[in-house]
Coordinates of C-alpha atoms in Angstrom, one line a residue:
Chain A
K38 CA -11.9 -20.7 -89.0
Q39 CA -13.2 -24.1 -88.4
E40 CA -15.9 -24.3 -85.7
V41 CA -16.7 -27.6 -84.0
T42 CA -19.8 -28.2 -81.9
Q43 CA -20.8 -31.2 -79.9
I44 CA -24.2 -32.1 -78.7
P45 CA -25.2 -32.8 -76.0
A46 CA -22.8 -31.1 -73.7
A47 CA -23.6 -33.7 -71.0
L48 CA -25.3 -37.0 -71.0
S49 CA -26.3 -39.4 -68.2
V50 CA -27.5 -42.9 -69.0
P51 CA -28.1 -46.1 -67.2
E52 CA -25.7 -48.9 -67.8
G53 CA -26.4 -51.0 -70.8
E54 CA -28.0 -48.3 -73.0
N55 CA -26.9 -47.5 -76.5
L56 CA -26.1 -43.9 -77.1
V57 CA -25.1 -41.4 -79.8
L58 CA -22.8 -38.4 -79.5
N59 CA -23.0 -35.8 -82.1
C60 CA -20.3 -33.6 -83.6
S61 CA -20.8 -30.9 -86.3
F62 CA -18.2 -28.8 -88.1
T63 CA -18.5 -25.7 -90.3
D64 CA -15.8 -26.3 -92.9
S65 CA -16.3 -29.6 -94.7
A66 CA -12.9 -29.5 -96.4
I67 CA -11.3 -31.8 -93.9
Y68 CA -8.7 -34.6 -94.2
N69 CA -10.1 -36.6 -91.4
L70 CA -11.9 -36.5 -88.1
Q71 CA -10.8 -38.0 -84.8
W72 CA -12.7 -38.9 -81.7
F73 CA -10.9 -38.8 -78.4
R74 CA -11.8 -39.7 -74.8
Q75 CA -10.6 -37.7 -71.8
D76 CA -10.8 -38.7 -68.2
P77 CA -10.8 -35.9 -65.6
G78 CA -7.4 -34.3 -65.4
K79 CA -5.9 -36.9 -67.8
G80 CA -4.6 -37.0 -71.3
L81 CA -6.5 -37.5 -74.6
T82 CA -6.9 -41.1 -75.8
S83 CA -7.6 -41.6 -79.4
L84 CA -10.7 -43.7 -80.0
L85 CA -11.3 -43.6 -83.8
L86 CA -9.9 -41.8 -86.8
I87 CA -12.0 -41.5 -89.9
Q88 CA -10.4 -40.4 -93.1
S89 CA -12.4 -38.0 -95.3
S90 CA -12.9 -40.8 -97.9
Q91 CA -14.5 -43.1 -95.3
R92 CA -18.0 -43.1 -94.0
E93 CA -17.5 -45.0 -90.8
Q94 CA -15.0 -46.7 -88.5
T95 CA -15.6 -49.3 -85.8
S96 CA -13.6 -50.4 -82.8
G97 CA -15.3 -52.8 -80.4
R98 CA -18.4 -51.2 -79.0
L99 CA -17.7 -47.9 -80.7
N100 CA -18.8 -46.9 -84.2
A101 CA -18.1 -43.5 -85.7
S102 CA -19.7 -42.2 -88.8
L103 CA -18.8 -39.2 -91.0
D104 CA -20.9 -37.2 -93.4
K105 CA -18.5 -34.7 -94.7
S106 CA -20.9 -32.9 -97.0
S107 CA -23.2 -32.1 -94.2
G108 CA -20.4 -31.4 -91.7
R109 CA -21.5 -34.1 -89.2
S110 CA -20.0 -37.0 -87.3
T111 CA -21.6 -39.3 -84.8
L112 CA -20.0 -41.6 -82.2
Y113 CA -22.2 -44.5 -81.3
I114 CA -21.5 -46.4 -78.1
A115 CA -23.2 -49.8 -77.7
A116 CA -24.1 -51.4 -74.4
S117 CA -22.6 -48.6 -72.3
Q118 CA -20.6 -49.4 -69.2
P119 CA -19.7 -47.3 -66.1
G120 CA -16.1 -47.4 -67.4
D121 CA -17.2 -45.4 -70.4
S122 CA -17.8 -42.4 -68.2
A123 CA -15.5 -39.6 -69.5
T124 CA -15.6 -36.6 -71.8
Y125 CA -15.7 -37.3 -75.5
L126 CA -14.1 -34.9 -77.9
C127 CA -14.2 -34.8 -81.6
A128 CA -11.5 -32.9 -83.5
V129 CA -10.9 -31.9 -87.2
P130 CA -7.7 -30.6 -88.7
N131 CA -7.2 -27.6 -90.8
T132 CA -4.8 -27.6 -93.8
G133 CA -1.8 -27.3 -91.4
N134 CA -3.0 -30.4 -89.5
Q135 CA -3.8 -28.2 -86.5
F136 CA -6.8 -29.8 -84.8
Y137 CA -9.9 -27.9 -83.8
F138 CA -11.6 -29.5 -80.9
G139 CA -15.3 -29.6 -80.1
T140 CA -16.6 -28.5 -76.8
G141 CA -16.9 -32.1 -75.7
T142 CA -19.7 -34.3 -74.3
S143 CA -19.4 -35.3 -70.7
L144 CA -20.8 -38.8 -70.4
T145 CA -21.9 -40.5 -67.1
V146 CA -23.0 -44.1 -67.2
I147 CA -24.9 -45.0 -64.1
P148 CA -24.4 -48.6 -62.7
Chain B
A47 CA 3.8 -49.6 -78.5
A48 CA 5.7 -46.5 -77.8
G49 CA 3.7 -43.4 -76.9
V50 CA 4.2 -39.7 -76.7
I51 CA 6.2 -39.0 -73.6
Q52 CA 5.9 -35.7 -71.7
S53 CA 7.9 -34.5 -68.8
P54 CA 7.4 -33.5 -66.1
R55 CA 3.9 -34.7 -65.3
H56 CA 3.4 -32.0 -62.8
L57 CA 5.0 -28.7 -62.3
I58 CA 4.5 -25.9 -59.7
K59 CA 6.0 -22.5 -60.4
E60 CA 5.6 -19.1 -58.9
K61 CA 4.5 -16.0 -60.8
R62 CA 7.2 -14.5 -63.0
E63 CA 9.2 -17.7 -63.0
T64 CA 10.1 -19.8 -66.1
A65 CA 9.2 -23.3 -67.0
T66 CA 10.3 -25.8 -69.6
L67 CA 8.1 -28.6 -70.8
K68 CA 9.5 -31.5 -72.8
C69 CA 7.9 -33.8 -75.3
Y70 CA 9.3 -36.9 -76.9
P71 CA 7.2 -38.0 -80.0
I72 CA 6.5 -41.5 -81.2
P73 CA 9.5 -42.7 -83.2
R74 CA 9.3 -41.8 -86.9
H75 CA 6.6 -39.2 -86.2
D76 CA 7.9 -36.0 -87.9
T77 CA 5.3 -33.5 -86.5
V78 CA 4.9 -32.3 -83.0
Y79 CA 2.0 -30.1 -81.7
W80 CA 1.5 -28.3 -78.4
Y81 CA -1.9 -27.7 -76.9
Q82 CA -3.0 -25.8 -73.8
Q83 CA -6.2 -26.9 -71.9
G84 CA -7.5 -24.7 -69.2
P85 CA -9.9 -25.9 -66.6
G86 CA -13.2 -26.9 -68.2
Q87 CA -12.1 -25.9 -71.6
D88 CA -11.2 -27.8 -74.8
P89 CA -7.6 -27.9 -75.9
Q90 CA -6.3 -24.8 -77.7
F91 CA -3.6 -25.1 -80.3
L92 CA -0.4 -23.3 -79.4
I93 CA 2.3 -24.3 -82.0
S94 CA 3.5 -27.1 -84.2
F95 CA 6.7 -28.3 -85.8
Y96 CA 7.4 -30.3 -88.9
E97 CA 10.8 -31.7 -89.5
K98 CA 12.3 -29.4 -86.9
M99 CA 10.8 -26.2 -88.4
Q100 CA 7.8 -24.3 -87.1
S101 CA 4.9 -25.2 -89.3
D102 CA 1.9 -23.5 -87.7
K103 CA 1.2 -21.1 -84.9
G104 CA -1.9 -20.7 -82.8
S105 CA -2.7 -18.7 -79.7
I106 CA 0.8 -19.0 -78.2
P107 CA 1.7 -15.9 -76.1
D108 CA 4.8 -14.0 -76.9
R109 CA 6.2 -15.1 -73.5
F110 CA 6.2 -18.7 -74.7
S111 CA 8.6 -20.2 -77.3
A112 CA 9.2 -23.7 -78.5
Q113 CA 11.5 -25.6 -80.7
Q114 CA 12.0 -29.1 -82.1
F115 CA 15.5 -30.6 -81.9
S116 CA 17.5 -32.9 -84.2
D117 CA 16.2 -36.0 -82.3
Y118 CA 12.6 -34.7 -82.9
H119 CA 11.9 -34.0 -79.3
S120 CA 10.4 -30.6 -78.6
E121 CA 10.5 -28.2 -75.7
L122 CA 8.0 -25.5 -74.7
N123 CA 9.6 -22.6 -72.9
M124 CA 7.4 -20.4 -70.8
S125 CA 8.7 -17.2 -69.2
S126 CA 7.2 -14.6 -66.9
L127 CA 4.6 -17.1 -65.8
E128 CA 1.2 -15.7 -64.9
L129 CA -1.6 -17.3 -62.8
G130 CA -3.6 -17.7 -66.0
D131 CA -1.0 -20.0 -67.5
S132 CA -2.1 -22.7 -65.0
A133 CA -3.4 -25.5 -67.3
L134 CA -2.7 -28.9 -68.8
Y135 CA -0.2 -28.8 -71.6
F136 CA -0.4 -31.5 -74.1
C137 CA 2.0 -32.6 -76.7
A138 CA 0.9 -34.7 -79.7
S139 CA 2.7 -36.2 -82.6
S140 CA 1.7 -37.5 -86.0
M141 CA 3.4 -39.2 -88.9
D142 CA 1.9 -37.3 -91.7
R143 CA -1.2 -35.4 -92.6
G144 CA -4.2 -37.6 -92.4
Y145 CA -2.7 -40.0 -89.8
G146 CA -4.3 -38.4 -86.8
Y147 CA -2.8 -37.4 -83.6
T148 CA -1.4 -39.4 -80.6
F149 CA -1.4 -37.3 -77.5
G150 CA 0.9 -37.5 -74.5
S151 CA -0.5 -37.6 -70.9
G152 CA 0.2 -34.0 -70.5
T153 CA 2.0 -31.7 -68.0
R154 CA -0.1 -30.1 -65.4
L155 CA 1.4 -26.6 -64.7
T156 CA 0.3 -24.8 -61.6
V157 CA 1.4 -21.2 -61.2
V158 CA 1.0 -19.8 -57.7

């Protein structure tokens, strides 16, 4: 069974800092990896989808990288803002496209 | 752009009652997934459907059942509700393997 781990579990940074969230997975035979954002009590918003053939994807201040062979992905957030405060989840699918979610990183950006 | 629509947004039920959650996927998405997220937990996969057939099954209790209809919407039926069923229930849809998920806003079920 795929196991997904995210480090750190919680992160608090002052506004304007660049930060990196880490995701590791045990089974490298993945089709893709997806990063989500979740605000408290709310739904999951897709941030970036990286196909297994890609090494990174960028969207605005977000950049996600994927190293499939080592089972790792990172989400880089540049110039963090208070509005970035949320829980960030990475997820990888199994062969049936069922996603396994990481435990999440709770980010707080302090104004 | 159209998103995944879930209804109702909130639902309060008593123990042993039944509940039905609905999910309307993005048009042309052929796969629907149901997830349960308890307080402080990551989403747990319940069940998925591809082209109206059950395609994968996760940790769905026997008290729960689901189906996907001819218009591709899906319903999750939950019977003999227990306090521990209180959670956020998410539906997601995808077009094909490798295209990633789009999630709905979820249904918050509270069992009292």
